[in-house]
PDB file of C-alpha atoms in Angstrom:
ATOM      1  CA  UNK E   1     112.458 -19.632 124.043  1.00  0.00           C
ATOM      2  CA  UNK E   2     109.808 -22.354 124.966  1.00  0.00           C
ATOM      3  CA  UNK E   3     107.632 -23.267 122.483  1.00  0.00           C
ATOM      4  CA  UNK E   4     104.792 -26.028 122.623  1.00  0.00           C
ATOM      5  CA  UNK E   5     103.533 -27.728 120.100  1.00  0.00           C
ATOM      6  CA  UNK E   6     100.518 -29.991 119.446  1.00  0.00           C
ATOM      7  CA  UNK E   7      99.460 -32.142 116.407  1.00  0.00           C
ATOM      8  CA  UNK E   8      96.429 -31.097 114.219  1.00  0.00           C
ATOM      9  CA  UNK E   9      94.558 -33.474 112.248  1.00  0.00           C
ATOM     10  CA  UNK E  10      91.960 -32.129 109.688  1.00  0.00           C
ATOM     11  CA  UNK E  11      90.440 -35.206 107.034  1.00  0.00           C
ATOM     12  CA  UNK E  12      93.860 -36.522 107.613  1.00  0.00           C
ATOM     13  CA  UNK E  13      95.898 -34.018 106.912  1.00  0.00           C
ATOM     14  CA  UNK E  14      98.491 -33.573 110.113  1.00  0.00           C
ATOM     15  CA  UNK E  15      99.746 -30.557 110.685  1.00  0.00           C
ATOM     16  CA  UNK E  16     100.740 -28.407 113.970  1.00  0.00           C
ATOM     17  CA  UNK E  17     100.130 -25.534 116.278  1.00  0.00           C
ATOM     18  CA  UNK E  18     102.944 -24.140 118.036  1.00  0.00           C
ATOM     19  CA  UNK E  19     102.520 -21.794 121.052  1.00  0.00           C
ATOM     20  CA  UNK E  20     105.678 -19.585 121.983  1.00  0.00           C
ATOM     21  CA  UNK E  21     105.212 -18.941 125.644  1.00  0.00           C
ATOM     22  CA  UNK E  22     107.620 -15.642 125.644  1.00  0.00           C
ATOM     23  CA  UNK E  23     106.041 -13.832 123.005  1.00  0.00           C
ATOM     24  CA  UNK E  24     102.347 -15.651 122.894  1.00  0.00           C
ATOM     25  CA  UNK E  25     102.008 -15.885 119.156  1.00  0.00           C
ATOM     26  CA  UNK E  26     100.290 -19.022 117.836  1.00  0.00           C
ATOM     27  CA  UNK E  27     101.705 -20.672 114.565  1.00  0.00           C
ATOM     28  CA  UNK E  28      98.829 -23.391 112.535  1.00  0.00           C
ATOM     29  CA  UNK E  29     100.089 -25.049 109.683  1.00  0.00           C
ATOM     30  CA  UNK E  30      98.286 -27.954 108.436  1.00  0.00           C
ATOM     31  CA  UNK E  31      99.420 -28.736 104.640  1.00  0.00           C
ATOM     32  CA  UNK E  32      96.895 -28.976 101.868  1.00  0.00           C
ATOM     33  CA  UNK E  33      94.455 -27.179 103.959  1.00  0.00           C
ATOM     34  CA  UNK E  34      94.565 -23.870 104.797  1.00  0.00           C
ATOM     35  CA  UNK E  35      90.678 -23.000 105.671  1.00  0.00           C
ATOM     36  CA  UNK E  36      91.528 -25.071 108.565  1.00  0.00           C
ATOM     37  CA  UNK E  37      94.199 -23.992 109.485  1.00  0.00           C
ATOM     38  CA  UNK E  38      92.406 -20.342 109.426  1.00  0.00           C
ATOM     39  CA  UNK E  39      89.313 -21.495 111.088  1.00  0.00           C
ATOM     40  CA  UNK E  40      91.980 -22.663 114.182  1.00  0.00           C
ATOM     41  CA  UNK E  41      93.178 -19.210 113.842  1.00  0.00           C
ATOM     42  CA  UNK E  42      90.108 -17.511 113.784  1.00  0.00           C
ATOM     43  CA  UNK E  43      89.294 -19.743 116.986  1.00  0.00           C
ATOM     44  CA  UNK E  44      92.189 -18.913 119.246  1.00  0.00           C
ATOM     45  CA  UNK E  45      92.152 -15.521 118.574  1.00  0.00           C
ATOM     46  CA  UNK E  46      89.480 -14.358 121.159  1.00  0.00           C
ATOM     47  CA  UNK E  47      88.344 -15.160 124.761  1.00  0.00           C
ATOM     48  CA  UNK E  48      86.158 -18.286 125.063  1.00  0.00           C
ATOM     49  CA  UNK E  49      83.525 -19.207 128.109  1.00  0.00           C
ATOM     50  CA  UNK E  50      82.896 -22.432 128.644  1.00  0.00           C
ATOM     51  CA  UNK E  51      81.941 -24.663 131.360  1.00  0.00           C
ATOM     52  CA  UNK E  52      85.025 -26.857 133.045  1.00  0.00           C
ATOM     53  CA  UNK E  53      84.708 -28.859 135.862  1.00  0.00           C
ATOM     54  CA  UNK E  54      85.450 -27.326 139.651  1.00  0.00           C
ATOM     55  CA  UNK E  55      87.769 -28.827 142.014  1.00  0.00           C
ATOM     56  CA  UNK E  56      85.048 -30.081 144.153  1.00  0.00           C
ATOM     57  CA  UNK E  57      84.468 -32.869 141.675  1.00  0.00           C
ATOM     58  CA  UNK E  58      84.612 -34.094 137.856  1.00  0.00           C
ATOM     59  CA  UNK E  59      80.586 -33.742 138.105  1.00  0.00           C
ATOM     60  CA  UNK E  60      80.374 -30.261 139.597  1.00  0.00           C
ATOM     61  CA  UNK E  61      80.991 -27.836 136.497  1.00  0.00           C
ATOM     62  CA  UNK E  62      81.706 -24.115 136.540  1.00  0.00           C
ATOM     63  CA  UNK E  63      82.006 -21.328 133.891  1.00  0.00           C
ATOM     64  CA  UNK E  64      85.274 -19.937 133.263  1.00  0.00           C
ATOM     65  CA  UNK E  65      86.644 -17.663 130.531  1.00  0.00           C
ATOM     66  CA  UNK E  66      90.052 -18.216 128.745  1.00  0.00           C
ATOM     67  CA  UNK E  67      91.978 -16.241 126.379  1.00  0.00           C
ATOM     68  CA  UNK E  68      94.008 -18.640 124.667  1.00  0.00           C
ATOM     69  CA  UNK E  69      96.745 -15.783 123.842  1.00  0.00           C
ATOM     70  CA  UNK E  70      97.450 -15.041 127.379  1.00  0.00           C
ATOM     71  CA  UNK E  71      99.269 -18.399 128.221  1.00  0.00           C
ATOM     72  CA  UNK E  72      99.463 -21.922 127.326  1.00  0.00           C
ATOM     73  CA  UNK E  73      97.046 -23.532 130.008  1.00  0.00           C
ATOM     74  CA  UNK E  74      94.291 -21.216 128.318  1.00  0.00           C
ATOM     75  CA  UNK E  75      95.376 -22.358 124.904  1.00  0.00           C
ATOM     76  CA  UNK E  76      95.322 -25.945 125.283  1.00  0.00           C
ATOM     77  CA  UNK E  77      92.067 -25.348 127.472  1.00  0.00           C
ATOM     78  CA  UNK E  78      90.272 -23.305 124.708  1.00  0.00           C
ATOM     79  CA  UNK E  79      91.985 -26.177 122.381  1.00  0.00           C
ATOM     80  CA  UNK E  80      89.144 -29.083 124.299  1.00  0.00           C
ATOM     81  CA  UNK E  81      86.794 -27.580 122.311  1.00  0.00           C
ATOM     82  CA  UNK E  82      88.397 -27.025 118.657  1.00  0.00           C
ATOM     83  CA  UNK E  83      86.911 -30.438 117.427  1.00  0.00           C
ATOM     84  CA  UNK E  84      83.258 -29.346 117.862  1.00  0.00           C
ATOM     85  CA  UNK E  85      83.956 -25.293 116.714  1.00  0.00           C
ATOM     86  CA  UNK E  86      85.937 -26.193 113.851  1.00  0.00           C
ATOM     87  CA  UNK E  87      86.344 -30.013 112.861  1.00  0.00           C
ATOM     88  CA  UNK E  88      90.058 -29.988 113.229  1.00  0.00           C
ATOM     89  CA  UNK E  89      90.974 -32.684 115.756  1.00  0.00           C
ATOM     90  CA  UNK E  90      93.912 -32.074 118.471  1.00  0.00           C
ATOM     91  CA  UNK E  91      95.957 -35.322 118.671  1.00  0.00           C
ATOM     92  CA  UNK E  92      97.026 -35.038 122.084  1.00  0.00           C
ATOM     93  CA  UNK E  93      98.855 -38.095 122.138  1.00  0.00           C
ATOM     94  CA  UNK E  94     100.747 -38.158 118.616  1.00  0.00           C
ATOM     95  CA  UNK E  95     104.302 -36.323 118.617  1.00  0.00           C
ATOM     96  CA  UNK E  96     104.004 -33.088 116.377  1.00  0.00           C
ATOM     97  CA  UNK E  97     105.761 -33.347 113.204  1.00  0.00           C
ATOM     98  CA  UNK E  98     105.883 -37.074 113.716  1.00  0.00           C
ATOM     99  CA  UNK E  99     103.556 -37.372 110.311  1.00  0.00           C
ATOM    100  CA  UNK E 100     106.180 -35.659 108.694  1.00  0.00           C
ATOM    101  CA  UNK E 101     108.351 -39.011 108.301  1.00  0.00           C
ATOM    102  CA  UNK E 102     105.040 -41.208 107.591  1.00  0.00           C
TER     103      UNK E 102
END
């Protein structure tokens, strides 16, 4: 079973979405807040359209539309624009669970 996982941040509370790539279900914890961790919910539970950029160039930009329960690239793309949908910040770079031991 292959899971991913990414760190949430909401107000500083760190918490963690995991993606299971078999099944597709989505797990958001984020302690101490739970209307954020809902909101993320609410978010990755339908298809989004956005505008990405093309291969021609990082200036050309074209509209796509992901569903981020189909696979894991359409998650974490649909996850680029949590921040401004729901004010819960991905932390791309920090190790889930890793504010566990803070």
């Amino acid at each position: 079973m292959a899971v991913q996982s990414v760190t949430l941040n909401y107000q500083g509370h760190y918490g963690y979405l995991d993606y299971n790539e078999e099944t597709h279900e989505m797990t958001v914890f984020i302690p101490d807040a739970e209307e954020a961790a809902q909101k993320v919910r609410d978010f990755l539970s339908s298809p989004k359209t956005m505008e990405v950029p093309t291969d021609q160039c990082t200036y050309h930009f074209g509209e796509v539309t992901v569903d981020p329960k189909n696979s894991w690239q359409d998650c974490q793309q649909a996850l680029t624009r949590l921040w401004v949908n729901t004010g819960v910040l991905v932390e791309w770079s920090m190790p889930p669970r890793m504010a566990n031991d803070l």
